[in-house]
XYZ file of C-alpha atoms in Angstrom:
311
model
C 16.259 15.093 -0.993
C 14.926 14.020 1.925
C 17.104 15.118 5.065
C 14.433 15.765 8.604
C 15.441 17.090 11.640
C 17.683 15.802 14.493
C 14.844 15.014 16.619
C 12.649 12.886 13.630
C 15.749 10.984 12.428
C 14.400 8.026 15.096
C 12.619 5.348 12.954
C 9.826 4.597 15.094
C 8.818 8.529 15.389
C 8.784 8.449 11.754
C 6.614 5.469 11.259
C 4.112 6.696 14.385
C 4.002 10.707 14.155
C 1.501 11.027 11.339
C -0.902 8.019 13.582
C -0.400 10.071 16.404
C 0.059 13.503 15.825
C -1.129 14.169 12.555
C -4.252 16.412 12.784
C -7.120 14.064 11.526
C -8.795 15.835 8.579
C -12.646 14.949 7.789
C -12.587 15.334 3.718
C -15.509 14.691 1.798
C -15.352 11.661 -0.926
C -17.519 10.791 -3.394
C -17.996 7.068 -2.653
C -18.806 4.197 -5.122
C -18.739 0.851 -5.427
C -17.578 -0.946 -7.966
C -18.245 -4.515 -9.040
C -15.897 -6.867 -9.774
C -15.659 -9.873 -12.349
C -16.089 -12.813 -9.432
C -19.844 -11.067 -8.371
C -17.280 -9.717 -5.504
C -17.063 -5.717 -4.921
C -14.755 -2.711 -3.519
C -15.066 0.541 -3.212
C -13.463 3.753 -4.574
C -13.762 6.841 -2.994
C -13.202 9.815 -4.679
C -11.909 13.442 -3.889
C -13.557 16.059 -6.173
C -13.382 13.904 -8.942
C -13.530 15.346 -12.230
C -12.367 12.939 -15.013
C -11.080 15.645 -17.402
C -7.738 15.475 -14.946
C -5.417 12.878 -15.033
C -6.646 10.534 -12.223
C -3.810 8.842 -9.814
C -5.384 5.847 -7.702
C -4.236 5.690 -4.529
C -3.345 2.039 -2.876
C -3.167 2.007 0.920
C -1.345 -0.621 3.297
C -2.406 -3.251 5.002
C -5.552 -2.464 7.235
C -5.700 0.988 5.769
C -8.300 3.063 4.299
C -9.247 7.210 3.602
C -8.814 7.165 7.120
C -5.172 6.779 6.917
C -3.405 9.589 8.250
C -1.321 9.294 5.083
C -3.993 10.050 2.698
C -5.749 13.321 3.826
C -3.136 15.072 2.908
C -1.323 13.676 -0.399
C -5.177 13.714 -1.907
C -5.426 17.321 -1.237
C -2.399 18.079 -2.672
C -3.136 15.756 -5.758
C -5.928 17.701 -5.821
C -4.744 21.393 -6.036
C -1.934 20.274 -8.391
C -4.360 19.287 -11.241
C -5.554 15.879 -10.576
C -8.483 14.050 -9.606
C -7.448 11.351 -6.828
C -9.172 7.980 -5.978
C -8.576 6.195 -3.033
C -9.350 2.497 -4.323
C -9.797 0.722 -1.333
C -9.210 -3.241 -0.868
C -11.720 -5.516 -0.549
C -13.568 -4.661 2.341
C -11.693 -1.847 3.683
C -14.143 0.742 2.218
C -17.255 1.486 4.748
C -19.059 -2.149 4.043
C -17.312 -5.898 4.807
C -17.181 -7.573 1.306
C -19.437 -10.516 0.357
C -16.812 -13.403 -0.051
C -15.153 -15.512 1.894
C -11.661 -14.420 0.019
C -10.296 -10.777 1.727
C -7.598 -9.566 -0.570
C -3.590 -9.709 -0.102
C -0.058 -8.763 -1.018
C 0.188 -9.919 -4.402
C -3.462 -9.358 -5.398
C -3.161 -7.228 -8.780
C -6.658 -8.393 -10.766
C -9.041 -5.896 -8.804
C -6.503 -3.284 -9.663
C -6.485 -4.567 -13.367
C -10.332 -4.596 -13.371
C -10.368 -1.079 -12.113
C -8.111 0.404 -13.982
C -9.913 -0.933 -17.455
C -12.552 0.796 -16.138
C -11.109 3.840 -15.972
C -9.239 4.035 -18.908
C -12.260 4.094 -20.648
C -12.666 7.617 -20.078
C -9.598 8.667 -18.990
C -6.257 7.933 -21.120
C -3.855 9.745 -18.212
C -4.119 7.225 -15.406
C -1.074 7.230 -12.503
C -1.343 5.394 -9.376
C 0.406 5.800 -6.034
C 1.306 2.808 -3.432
C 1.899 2.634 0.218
C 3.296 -0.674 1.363
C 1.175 -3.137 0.638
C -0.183 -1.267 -1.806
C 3.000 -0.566 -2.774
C 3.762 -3.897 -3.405
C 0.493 -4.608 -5.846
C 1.221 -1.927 -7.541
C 4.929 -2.732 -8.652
C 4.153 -6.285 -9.221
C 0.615 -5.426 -11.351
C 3.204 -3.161 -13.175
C 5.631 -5.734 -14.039
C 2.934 -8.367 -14.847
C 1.826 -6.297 -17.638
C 4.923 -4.591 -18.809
C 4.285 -2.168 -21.674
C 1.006 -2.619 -21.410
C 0.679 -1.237 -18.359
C -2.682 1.401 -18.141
C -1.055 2.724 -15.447
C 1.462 5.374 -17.421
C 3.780 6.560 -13.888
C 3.605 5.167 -10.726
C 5.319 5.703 -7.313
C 5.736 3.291 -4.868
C 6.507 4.047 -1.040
C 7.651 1.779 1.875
C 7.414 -1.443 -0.395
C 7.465 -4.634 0.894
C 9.942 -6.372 -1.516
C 10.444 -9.795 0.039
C 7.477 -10.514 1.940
C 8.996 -13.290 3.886
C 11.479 -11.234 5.167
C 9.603 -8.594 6.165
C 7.591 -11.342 7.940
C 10.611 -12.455 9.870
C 11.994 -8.867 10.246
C 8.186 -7.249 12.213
C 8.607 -10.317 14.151
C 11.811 -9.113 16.101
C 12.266 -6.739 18.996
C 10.433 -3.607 19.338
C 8.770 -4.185 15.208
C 6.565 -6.943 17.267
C 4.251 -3.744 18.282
C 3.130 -3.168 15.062
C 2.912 -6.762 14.270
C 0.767 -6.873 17.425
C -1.484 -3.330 15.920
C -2.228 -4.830 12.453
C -2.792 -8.112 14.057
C -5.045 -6.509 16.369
C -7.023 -4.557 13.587
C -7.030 -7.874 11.274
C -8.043 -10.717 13.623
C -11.881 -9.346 14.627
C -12.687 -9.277 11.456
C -11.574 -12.147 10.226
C -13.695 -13.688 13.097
C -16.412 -11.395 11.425
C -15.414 -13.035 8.095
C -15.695 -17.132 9.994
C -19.210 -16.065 11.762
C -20.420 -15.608 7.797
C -18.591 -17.759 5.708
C -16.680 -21.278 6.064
C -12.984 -19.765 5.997
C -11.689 -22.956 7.096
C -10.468 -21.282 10.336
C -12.322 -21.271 13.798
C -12.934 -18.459 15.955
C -10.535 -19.703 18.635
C -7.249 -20.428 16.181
C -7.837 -16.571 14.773
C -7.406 -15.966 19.015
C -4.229 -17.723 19.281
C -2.698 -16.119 15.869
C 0.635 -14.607 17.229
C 2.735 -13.456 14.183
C 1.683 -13.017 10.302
C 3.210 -16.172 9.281
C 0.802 -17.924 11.270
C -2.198 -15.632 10.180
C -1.247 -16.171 6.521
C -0.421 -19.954 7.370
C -3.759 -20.093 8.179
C -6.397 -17.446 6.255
C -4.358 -15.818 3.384
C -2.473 -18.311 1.727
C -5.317 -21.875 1.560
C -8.118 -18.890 1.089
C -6.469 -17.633 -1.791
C -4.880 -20.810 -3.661
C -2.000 -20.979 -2.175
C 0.250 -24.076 -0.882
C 1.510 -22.011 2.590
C 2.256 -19.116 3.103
C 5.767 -19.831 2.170
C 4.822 -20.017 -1.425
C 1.911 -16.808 -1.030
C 5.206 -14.551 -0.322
C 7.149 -15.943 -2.530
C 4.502 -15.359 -5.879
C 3.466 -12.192 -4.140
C 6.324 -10.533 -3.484
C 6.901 -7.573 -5.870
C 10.596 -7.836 -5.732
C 10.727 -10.737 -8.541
C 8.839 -8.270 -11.213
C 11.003 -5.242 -11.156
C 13.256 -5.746 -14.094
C 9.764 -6.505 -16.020
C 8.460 -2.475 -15.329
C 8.377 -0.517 -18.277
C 6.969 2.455 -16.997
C 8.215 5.462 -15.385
C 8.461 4.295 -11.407
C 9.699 6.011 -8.664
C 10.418 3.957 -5.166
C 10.363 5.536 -2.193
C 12.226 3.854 0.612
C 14.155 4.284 4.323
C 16.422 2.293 5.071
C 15.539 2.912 8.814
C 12.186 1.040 8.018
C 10.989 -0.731 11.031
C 9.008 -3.470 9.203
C 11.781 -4.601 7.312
C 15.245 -5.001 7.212
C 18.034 -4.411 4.047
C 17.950 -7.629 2.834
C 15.003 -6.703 0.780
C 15.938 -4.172 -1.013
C 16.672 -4.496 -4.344
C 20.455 -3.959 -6.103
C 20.574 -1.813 -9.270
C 20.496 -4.924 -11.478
C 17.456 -6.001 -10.024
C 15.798 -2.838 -11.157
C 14.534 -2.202 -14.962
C 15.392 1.178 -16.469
C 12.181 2.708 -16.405
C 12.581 2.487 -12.526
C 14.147 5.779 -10.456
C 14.969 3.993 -6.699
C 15.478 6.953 -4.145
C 16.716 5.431 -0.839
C 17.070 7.475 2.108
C 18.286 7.334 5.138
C 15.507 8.087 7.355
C 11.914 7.786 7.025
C 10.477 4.879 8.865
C 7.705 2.966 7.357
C 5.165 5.444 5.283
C 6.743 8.547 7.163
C 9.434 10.791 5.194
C 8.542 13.630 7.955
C 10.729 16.991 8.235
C 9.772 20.671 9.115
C 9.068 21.342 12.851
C 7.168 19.272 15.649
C 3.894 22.066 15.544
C 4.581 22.972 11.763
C 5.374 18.997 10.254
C 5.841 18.552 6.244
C 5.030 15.250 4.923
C 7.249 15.139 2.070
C 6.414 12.293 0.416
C 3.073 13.662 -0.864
C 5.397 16.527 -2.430
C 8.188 14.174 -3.938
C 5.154 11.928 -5.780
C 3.288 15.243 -7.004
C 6.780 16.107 -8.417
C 7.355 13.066 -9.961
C 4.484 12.778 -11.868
C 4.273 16.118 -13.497
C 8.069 15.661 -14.691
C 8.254 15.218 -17.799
């Protein structure tokens, strides 16, 4: 269980201690890059990787990378508890920009699909952990493929379920400041993106881009194939695949979340069997903090080792 201290039980300390406190750790990965189907690329990074472990891929959020403060730690302790973890960053969000106009999004499953086939070639025991956007791809590349699923367990933190709603919901009050921060990290370099390739944007609408309806109005859905960005969240969101999982899954979620609100979450008949959904309370967006201020615990990299060596 999942029960912090008086003075963490504030959403927003949740969601920002581990950005702003959290003691930034500089671990050494073994980087690759790995080529993709479409001539495109990403790039896994690796954390004493040994391939005669069971190997959990790790799936950051939006904007994130190994530099997330949330994934120093939970690869370390992947690490000592007998696995061999891979960060498997989005296009782009390794060291070096991609080489397509396309970035990568919400409901983007094949480069996980393409990397996991790789993979399994040597390694039978694959697992995979999500963290909200990641999160999302995950559960919804689970449910696409149902039993045959390479990924064998799977948890899945601070998920995104209805991404039109969460949309709406980082659009409101205080949430705007992080709307603002990942706008803020996304917008130069998509400008980057328009200097190299014809993204069918201009430099000075990517300036005026307010809110992430209007960013995937304009870049993420037409980019990708899609109508809007109405219908993008709609066949991205990972809510309308959960009854399809048929692998063990544990969700992670808060119901405190800043970046969305509880009409996403799902109901128990909107969950398949094989799924274990632990809501809590408290825990912000990607925090699940307890222990003391100078001494913090970030639980959630305990409750996923947990999970996956239950048997």
């Amino acid at each position: 269980m999942f029960n912090p201290p008086l003075y963490l039980k504030n959403r927003h300390i949740q969601t920002l201690f581990a950005t702003l406190f959290k003691k930034k750790e500089l671990l050494e990965f073994e980087k690759e890059t790995f080529w993709l189907s479409d001539g495109d690329f990403i790039e896994p990074f690796w954390y004493k990787k040994d391939l005669s472990k069971p190997v959990v891929v790790i799936l950051h959020g939006l904007g994130g990378s190994y530099r997330s403060p949330y994934i120093s730690s939970l690869v370390q302790n992947l690490a000592k508890n007998g696995y061999s973890p891979v960060v498997m960053h989005f296009r782009g969000c390794g060291d070096k920009p991609n080489n397509s106009a396309r970035s990568y999004h919400s409901g983007d499953t094949q480069d996980l699909r393409e990397f996991l086939q790789s993979l399994h070639v040597n390694q039978k025991k694959l697992y995979a952990i999500g963290f909200s956007l990641g999160a999302n791809v995950l559960l919804k590349y689970l449910g696409e493929e149902k039993e045959h699923s390479l990924v064998s367990k799977a948890v899945a933190i601070s998920t995104p379920f209805k991404l039109d709603i969460c949309a709406n919901e980082i659009n409101k009050g205080f949430s705007k400041i992080y709307q603002t921060y990942l706008l803020d990290t996304l917008k130069p370099l998509l400008e980057r993106k328009a200097s190299q390739f014809d993204v069918g944007v201009t430099k000075q609408q990517i300036q005026k881009i307010k809110t992430f309806w209007e960013f995937d109005e304009l870049y993420t859905a037409p980019i990708h194939g899609f109508k809007n960005a109405k219908e993008y969240y709609k066949k991205s969101s990972s809510f309308y695949f959960l009854q399809d999982i048929q692998k063990p899954t544990l969700i992670i979620h808060a119901k405190d979340d800043p970046f969305m609100s509880e009409k996403v979450l799902p109901k128990e008949k909107d969950l398949s069997k094989y799924i274990q959904f632990e809501l809590y309370d408290h825990g912000g967006h990607v925090g699940f903090v307890e222990g003391s201020f100078f001494q913090p615990v970030f639980w959630v990299d305990k409750r996923a080792v947990r999970f996956l060596k239950e048997e």
